Coordinates of C-alpha atoms in Angstrom, one line a residue:
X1 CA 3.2 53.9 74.9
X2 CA 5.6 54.2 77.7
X3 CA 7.1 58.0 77.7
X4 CA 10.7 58.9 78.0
X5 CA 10.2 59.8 82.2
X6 CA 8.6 56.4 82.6
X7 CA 11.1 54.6 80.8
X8 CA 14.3 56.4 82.9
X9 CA 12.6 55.3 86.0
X10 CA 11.5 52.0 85.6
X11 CA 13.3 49.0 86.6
X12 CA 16.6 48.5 84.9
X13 CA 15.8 45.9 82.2
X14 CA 17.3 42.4 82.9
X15 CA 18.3 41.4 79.0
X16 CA 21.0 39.3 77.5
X17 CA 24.2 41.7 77.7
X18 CA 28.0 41.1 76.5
X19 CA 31.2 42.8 76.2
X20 CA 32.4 41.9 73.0
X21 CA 31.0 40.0 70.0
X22 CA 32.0 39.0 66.7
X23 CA 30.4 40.5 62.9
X24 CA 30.4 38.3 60.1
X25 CA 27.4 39.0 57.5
X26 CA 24.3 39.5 59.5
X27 CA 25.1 37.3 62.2
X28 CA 26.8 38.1 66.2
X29 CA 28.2 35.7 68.0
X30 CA 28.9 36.6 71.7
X31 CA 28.9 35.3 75.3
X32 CA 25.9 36.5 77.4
X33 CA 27.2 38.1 80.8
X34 CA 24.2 37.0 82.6
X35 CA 24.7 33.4 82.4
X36 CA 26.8 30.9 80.9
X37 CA 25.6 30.6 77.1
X38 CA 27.4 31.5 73.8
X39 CA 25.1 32.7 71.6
X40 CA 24.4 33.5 67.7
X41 CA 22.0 36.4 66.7
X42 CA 20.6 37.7 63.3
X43 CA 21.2 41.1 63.6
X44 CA 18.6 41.8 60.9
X45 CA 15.3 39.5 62.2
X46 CA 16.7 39.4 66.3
X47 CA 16.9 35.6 65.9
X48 CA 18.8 34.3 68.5
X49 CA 20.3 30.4 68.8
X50 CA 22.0 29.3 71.5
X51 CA 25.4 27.6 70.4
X52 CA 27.0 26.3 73.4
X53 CA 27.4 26.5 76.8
X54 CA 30.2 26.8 79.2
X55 CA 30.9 24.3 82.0
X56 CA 32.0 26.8 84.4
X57 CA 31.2 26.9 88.7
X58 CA 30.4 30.6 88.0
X59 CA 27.8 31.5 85.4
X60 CA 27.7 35.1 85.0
X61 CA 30.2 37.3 83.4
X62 CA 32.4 34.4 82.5
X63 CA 34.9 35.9 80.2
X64 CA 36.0 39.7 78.6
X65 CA 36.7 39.4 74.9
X66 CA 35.8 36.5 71.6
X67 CA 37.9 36.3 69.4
X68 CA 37.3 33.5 65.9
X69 CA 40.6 31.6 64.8
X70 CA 39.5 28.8 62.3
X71 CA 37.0 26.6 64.2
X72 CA 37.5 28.2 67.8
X73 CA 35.9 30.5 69.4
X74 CA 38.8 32.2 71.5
X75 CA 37.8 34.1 74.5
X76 CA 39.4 35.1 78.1
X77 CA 38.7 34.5 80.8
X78 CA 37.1 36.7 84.0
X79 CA 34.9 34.7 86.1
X80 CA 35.7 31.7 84.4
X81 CA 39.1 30.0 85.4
X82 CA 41.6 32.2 84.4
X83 CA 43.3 31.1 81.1
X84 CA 42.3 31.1 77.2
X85 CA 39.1 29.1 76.8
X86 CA 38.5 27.8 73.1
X87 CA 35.6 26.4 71.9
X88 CA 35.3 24.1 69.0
X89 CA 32.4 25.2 66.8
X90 CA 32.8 22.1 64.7
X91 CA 32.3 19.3 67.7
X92 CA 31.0 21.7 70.8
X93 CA 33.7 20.8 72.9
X94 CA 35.6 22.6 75.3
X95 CA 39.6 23.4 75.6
X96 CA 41.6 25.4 77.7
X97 CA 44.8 27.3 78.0
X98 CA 46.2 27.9 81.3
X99 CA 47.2 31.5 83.0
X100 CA 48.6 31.6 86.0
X101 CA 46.1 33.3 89.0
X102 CA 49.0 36.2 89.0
X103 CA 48.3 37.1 85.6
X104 CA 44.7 36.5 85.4
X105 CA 44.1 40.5 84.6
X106 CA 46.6 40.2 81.4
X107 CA 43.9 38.4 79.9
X108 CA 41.5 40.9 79.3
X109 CA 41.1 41.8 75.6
X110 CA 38.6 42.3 73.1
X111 CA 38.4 41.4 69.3
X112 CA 40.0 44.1 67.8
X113 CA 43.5 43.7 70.0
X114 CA 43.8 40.5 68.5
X115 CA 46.3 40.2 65.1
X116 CA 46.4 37.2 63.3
X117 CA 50.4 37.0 62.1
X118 CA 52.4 33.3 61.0
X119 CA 50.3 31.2 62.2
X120 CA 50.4 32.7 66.1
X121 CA 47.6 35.2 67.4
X122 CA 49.3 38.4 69.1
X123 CA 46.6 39.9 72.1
X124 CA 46.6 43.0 73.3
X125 CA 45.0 43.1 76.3
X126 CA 44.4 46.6 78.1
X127 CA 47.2 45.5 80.5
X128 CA 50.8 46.5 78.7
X129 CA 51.8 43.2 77.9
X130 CA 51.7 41.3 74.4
X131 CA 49.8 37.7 74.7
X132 CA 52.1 35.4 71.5
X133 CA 49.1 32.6 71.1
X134 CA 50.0 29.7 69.8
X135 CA 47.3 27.5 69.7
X136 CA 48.0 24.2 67.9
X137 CA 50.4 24.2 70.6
X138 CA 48.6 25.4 73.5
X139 CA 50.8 27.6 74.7
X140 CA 51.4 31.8 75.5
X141 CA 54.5 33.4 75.1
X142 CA 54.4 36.9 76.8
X143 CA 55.9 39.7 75.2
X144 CA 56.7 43.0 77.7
X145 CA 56.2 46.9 76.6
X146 CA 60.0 48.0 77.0
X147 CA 60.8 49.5 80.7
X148 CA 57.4 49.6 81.7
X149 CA 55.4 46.5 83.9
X150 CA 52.0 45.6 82.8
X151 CA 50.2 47.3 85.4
X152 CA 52.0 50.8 84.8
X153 CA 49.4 52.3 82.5
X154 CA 46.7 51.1 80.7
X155 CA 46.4 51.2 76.8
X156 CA 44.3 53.1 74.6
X157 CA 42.4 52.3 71.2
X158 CA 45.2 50.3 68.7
X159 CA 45.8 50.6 65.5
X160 CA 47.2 48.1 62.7
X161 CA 49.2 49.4 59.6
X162 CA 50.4 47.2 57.9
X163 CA 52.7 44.6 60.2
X164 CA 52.7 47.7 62.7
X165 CA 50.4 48.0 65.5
X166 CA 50.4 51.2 67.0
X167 CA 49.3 51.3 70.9
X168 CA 48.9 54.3 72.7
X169 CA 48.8 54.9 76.3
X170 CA 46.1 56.7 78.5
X171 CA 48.1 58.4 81.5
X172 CA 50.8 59.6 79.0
X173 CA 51.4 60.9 75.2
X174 CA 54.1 58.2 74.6
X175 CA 52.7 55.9 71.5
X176 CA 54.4 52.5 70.9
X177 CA 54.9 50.7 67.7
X178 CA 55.2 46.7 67.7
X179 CA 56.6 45.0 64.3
X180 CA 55.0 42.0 63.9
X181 CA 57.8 40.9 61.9
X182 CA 60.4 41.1 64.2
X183 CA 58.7 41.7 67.2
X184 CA 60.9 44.8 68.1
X185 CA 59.4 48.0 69.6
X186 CA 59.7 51.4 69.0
X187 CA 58.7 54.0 71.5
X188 CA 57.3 58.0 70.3
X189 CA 56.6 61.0 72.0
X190 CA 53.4 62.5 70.3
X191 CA 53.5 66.4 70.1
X192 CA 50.2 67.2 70.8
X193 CA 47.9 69.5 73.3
X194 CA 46.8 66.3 74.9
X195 CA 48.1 64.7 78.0
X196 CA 46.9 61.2 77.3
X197 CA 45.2 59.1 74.5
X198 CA 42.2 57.2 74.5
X199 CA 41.4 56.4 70.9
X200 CA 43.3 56.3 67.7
X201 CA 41.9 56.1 64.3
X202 CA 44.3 56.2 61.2
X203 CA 42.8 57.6 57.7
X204 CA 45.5 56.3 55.6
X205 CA 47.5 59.5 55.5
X206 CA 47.2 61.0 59.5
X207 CA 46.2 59.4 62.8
X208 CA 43.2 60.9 65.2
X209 CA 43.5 61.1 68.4
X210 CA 41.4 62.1 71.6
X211 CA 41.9 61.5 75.4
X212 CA 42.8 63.6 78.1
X213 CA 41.8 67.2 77.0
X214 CA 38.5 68.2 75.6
X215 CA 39.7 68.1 71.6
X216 CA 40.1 65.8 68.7
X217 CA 43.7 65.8 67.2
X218 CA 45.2 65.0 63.9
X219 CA 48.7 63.6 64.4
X220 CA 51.4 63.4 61.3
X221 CA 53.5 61.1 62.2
X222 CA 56.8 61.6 59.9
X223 CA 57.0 65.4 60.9
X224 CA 55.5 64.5 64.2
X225 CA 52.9 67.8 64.3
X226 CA 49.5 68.2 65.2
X227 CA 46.5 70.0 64.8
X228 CA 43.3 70.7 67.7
X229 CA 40.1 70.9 67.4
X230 CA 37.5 71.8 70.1
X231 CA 34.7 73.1 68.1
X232 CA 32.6 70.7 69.3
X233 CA 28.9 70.9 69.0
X234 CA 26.4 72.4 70.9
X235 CA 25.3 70.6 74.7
X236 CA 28.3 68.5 74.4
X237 CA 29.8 67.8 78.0
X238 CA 30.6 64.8 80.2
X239 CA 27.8 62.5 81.8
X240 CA 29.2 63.5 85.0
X241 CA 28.2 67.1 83.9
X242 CA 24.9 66.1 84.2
X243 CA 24.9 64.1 87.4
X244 CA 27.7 63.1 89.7
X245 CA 27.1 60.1 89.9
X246 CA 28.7 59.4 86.4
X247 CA 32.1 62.0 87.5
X248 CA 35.2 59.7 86.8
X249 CA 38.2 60.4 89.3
X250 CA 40.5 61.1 86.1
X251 CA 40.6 63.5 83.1
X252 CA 39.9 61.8 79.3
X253 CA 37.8 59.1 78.4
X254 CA 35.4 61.1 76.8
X255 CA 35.7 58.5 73.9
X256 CA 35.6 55.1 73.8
X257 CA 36.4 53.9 69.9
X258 CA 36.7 55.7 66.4
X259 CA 35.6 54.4 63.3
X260 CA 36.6 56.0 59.8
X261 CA 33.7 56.3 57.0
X262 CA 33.9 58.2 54.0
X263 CA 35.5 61.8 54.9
X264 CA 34.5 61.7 57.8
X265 CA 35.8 60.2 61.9
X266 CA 33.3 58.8 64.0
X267 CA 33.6 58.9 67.5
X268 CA 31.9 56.8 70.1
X269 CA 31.5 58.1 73.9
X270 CA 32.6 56.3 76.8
X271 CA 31.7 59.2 79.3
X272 CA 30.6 62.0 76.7
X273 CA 27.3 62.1 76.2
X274 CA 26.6 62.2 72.5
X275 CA 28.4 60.3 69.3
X276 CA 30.2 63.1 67.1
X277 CA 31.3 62.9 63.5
X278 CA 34.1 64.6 62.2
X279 CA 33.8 65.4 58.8
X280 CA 38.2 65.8 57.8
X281 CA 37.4 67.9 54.9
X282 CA 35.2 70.6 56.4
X283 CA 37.1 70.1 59.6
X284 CA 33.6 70.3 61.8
X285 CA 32.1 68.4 64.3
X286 CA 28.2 67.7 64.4
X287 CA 26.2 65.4 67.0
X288 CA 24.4 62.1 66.0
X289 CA 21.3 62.0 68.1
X290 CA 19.5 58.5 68.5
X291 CA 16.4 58.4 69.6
X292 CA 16.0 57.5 73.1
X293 CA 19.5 57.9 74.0
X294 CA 19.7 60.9 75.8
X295 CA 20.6 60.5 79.2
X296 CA 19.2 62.4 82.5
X297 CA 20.2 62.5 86.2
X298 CA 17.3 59.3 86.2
X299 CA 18.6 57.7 83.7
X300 CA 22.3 57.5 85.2
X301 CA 21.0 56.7 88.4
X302 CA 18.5 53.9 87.6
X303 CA 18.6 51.0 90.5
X304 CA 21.3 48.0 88.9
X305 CA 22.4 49.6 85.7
X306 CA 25.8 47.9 84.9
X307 CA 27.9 51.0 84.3
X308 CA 27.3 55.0 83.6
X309 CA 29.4 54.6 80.4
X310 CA 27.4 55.9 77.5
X311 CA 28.2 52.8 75.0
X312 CA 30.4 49.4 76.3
X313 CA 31.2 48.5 73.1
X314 CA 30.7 49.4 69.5
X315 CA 31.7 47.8 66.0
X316 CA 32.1 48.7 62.5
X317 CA 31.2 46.8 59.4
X318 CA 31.2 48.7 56.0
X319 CA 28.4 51.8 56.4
X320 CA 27.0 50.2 59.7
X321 CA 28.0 50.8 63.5
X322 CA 26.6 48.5 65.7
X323 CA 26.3 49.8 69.5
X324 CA 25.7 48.3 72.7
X325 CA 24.0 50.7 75.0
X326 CA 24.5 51.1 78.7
X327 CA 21.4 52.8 78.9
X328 CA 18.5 50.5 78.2
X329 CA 21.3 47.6 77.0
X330 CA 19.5 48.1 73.6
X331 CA 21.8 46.9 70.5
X332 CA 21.7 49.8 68.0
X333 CA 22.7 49.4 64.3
X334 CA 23.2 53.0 63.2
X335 CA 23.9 53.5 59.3
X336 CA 26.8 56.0 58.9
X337 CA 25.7 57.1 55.5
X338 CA 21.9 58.0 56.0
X339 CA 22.5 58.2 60.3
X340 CA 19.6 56.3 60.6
X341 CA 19.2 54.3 63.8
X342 CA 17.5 51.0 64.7
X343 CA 17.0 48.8 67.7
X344 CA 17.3 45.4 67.3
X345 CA 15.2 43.1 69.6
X346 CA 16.9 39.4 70.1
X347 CA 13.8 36.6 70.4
X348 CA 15.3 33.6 70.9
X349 CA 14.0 30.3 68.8
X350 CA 12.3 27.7 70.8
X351 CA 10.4 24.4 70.0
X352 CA 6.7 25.5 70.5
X353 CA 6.6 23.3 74.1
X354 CA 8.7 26.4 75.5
X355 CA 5.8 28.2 75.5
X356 CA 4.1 26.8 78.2
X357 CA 6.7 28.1 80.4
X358 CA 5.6 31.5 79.4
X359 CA 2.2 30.5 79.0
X360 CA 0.2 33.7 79.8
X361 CA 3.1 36.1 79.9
X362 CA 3.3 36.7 76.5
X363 CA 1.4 35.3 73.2
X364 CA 3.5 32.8 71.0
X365 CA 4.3 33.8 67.3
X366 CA 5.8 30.7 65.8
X367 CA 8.0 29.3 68.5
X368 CA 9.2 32.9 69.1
X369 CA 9.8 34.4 72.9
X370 CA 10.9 37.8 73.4
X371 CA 14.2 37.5 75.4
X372 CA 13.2 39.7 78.1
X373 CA 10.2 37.8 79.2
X374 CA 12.1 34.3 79.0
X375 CA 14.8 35.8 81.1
X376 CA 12.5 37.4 83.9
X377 CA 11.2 33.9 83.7
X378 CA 14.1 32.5 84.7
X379 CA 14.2 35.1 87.8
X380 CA 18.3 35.7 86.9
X381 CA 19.1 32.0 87.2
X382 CA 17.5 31.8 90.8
X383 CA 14.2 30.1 91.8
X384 CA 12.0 30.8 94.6
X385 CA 11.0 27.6 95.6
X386 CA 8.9 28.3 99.5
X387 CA 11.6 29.2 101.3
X388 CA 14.3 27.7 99.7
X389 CA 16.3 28.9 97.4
X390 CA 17.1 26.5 93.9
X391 CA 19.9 27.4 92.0
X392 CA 19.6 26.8 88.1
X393 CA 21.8 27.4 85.2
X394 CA 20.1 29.6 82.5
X395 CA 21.4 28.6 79.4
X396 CA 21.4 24.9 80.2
X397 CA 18.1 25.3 80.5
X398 CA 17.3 27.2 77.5
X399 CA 20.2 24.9 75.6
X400 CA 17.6 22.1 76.5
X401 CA 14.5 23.6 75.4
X402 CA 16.4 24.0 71.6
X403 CA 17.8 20.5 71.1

């Protein structure tokens, strides 16, 4: 068994990674960043299927966040042209809303800034600018944050009550309230300790806040009063605390999302290095340790690891949290109740000829090839080939090897 020194120092593992996914039952759906496949896994068994694949001239990191609106996949674009790609899950085929190259960056969203409202889908990227979807019509409307441009500040973790979607920003403790209905705004200024907001969580009576600050803060809104806590438990600090090669130039961030669950607040790190509950009623904070997430100068420093923040993304289905981890980019399904943790391993299906391309790498169970061997098979899309160098497409080639 590989210790925990061995495993910090070894190569950085080359798996299929993603910024965004959609839940529904036990299944994911997500674009894989390192080539140019859309992809279906059983988060329960690690069966993955690829589901299409994207026509692009680039094949890696092709687009931010997915989004589902009836048959389409929705997703933006980053390395793909820039625009609104949709794809058809009933007939596999491709369409495309245009952006202009100037606003390419007001694209970037993820699922939960999207809000499904008469018949349009409003985005919310992290840029300060509302994306008005229509897309039996193919078109965007673009709606603007009132006197600020969208490249003033940069959003924090929204909220949705009701036809309201509260947005916070990170540089600032300003929140703004968008009515769906009428599509008027409605600007706040928080009183609280902190100087900017990362996340926001609403329990149905008080909103939870963290950013810029080293505390959690529960925000009434009517009287417009808050409450700080700093109690936080024992070791807790910044990765950058631990080596300085994870130090962000700015103050906050130490959270990423929030999740409510029961009583209690669950907060995911971006640049903190543990995940904290916050149980309302007793008003304490206590650490969630996982297993072979702790992170050490090694670890943060490990040759082509993607980023040095502790979690990219995180979602919340009933009990369950499912993590993607910057460490090892394991997928973690943590159960909020019991905080039990697992890993989930994604083995892709292939007819049993695909074997032979990983004959004598790895023994065959049933058509089954752990995903990390087929893709250090593929060498990242690149073939040596004597001295020449062959260019391939990864998830053609494994789209092939499943039809």
């Amino acid at each position: 068994m590989m210790k925990q020194k061995d495993r910090e120092t070894a190569e950085y593992p080359y798996k299929w990674f993603f910024y965004d996914c959609l839940w529904h039952e036990s299944k994911i759906v997500f674009s894989d960043s390192n080539s140019n496949a859309l992809c279906e896994t059983d988060i329960m068994t690690g069966s993955t299927r690829i589901v299409g694949i994207a026509n692009e001239e680039e094949e890696r990191l092709l687009f931010h966040g997915i989004y589902k609106w009836k048959e389409y996949l929705v997703l933006s674009g980053r390395n793909a042209k820039p625009g609104i790609h949709l794809f058809n899950l009933a007939n596999s085929e491709w369409s495309y809303i245009a952006v202009e190259d100037s606003r390419k960056e007001w694209i970037n969203f993820r699922e939960e800034g999207v809000f499904e409202y008469c018949g349009c889908l409003y985005i919310f990227p992290f840029s300060l600018v509302v994306l008005k979807v229509d897309i039996e019509k193919r078109c965007i409307d673009y709606i603007f944050y009132p006197d600020m441009k969208p490249e003033d500040d940069c959003r924090g973790e929204i909220v949705r009550v009701d036809d309201t979607i509260y947005i916070p920003l990170k540089h600032g403790v300003s929140l703004h309230k968008f009515d769906l209905t009428s599509e008027q705004w409605e600007v706040l200024e928080v009183h609280t300790d902190l100087k900017g907001i990362d996340t926001l969580c609403y329990d149905g009576s008080q909103f939870w806040l963290s950013g810029v600050g080293e505390m959690i803060c529960a925000w009434n809104e009517e009287e417009n009063i808050s409450v700080s806590y700093q109690n936080f438990p024992q070791g807790f600090c910044k990765l950058g605390t631990i080596d300085e090669c994870a130090v962000r130039k700015e103050d906050g961030w130490w959270f990423g999302r929030s999740f409510l669950y029961g009583k209690s607040i669950f907060f995911v790190p971006n640049d903190a290095n543990m995940l904290v509950e916050f149980d309302i009623e007793k008003q304490e904070m206590k650490e969630l340790p996982i297993e072979g997430e702790e992170e050490t100068k090694e670890s943060l420093r490990r040759t082509g690891r993607f980023s040095t923040i502790k979690y990219m993304g995180a979602k919340q289905k009933d009990n369950l949290l499912l993590l993607l981890s910057n460490k090892n980019k394991d997928l973690i399904l943590l159960n909020m109740e019991t905080k039990k943790a697992r890993r989930i391993e994604l083995k892709i299906c292939a007819k049993d000829e695909l074997g032979k391309l990983v004959l004598g790498r790895q023994k065959m169970n049933e058509g089954v090839i752990d995903l990390n061997v087929w893709l250090r098979y593929m060498n990242c899309g690149k073939k040596q080939n004597g001295s020449q160098r062959q260019e391939e497409t990864i998830g053609k080639r494994i789209y092939e090897a499943n039809i």
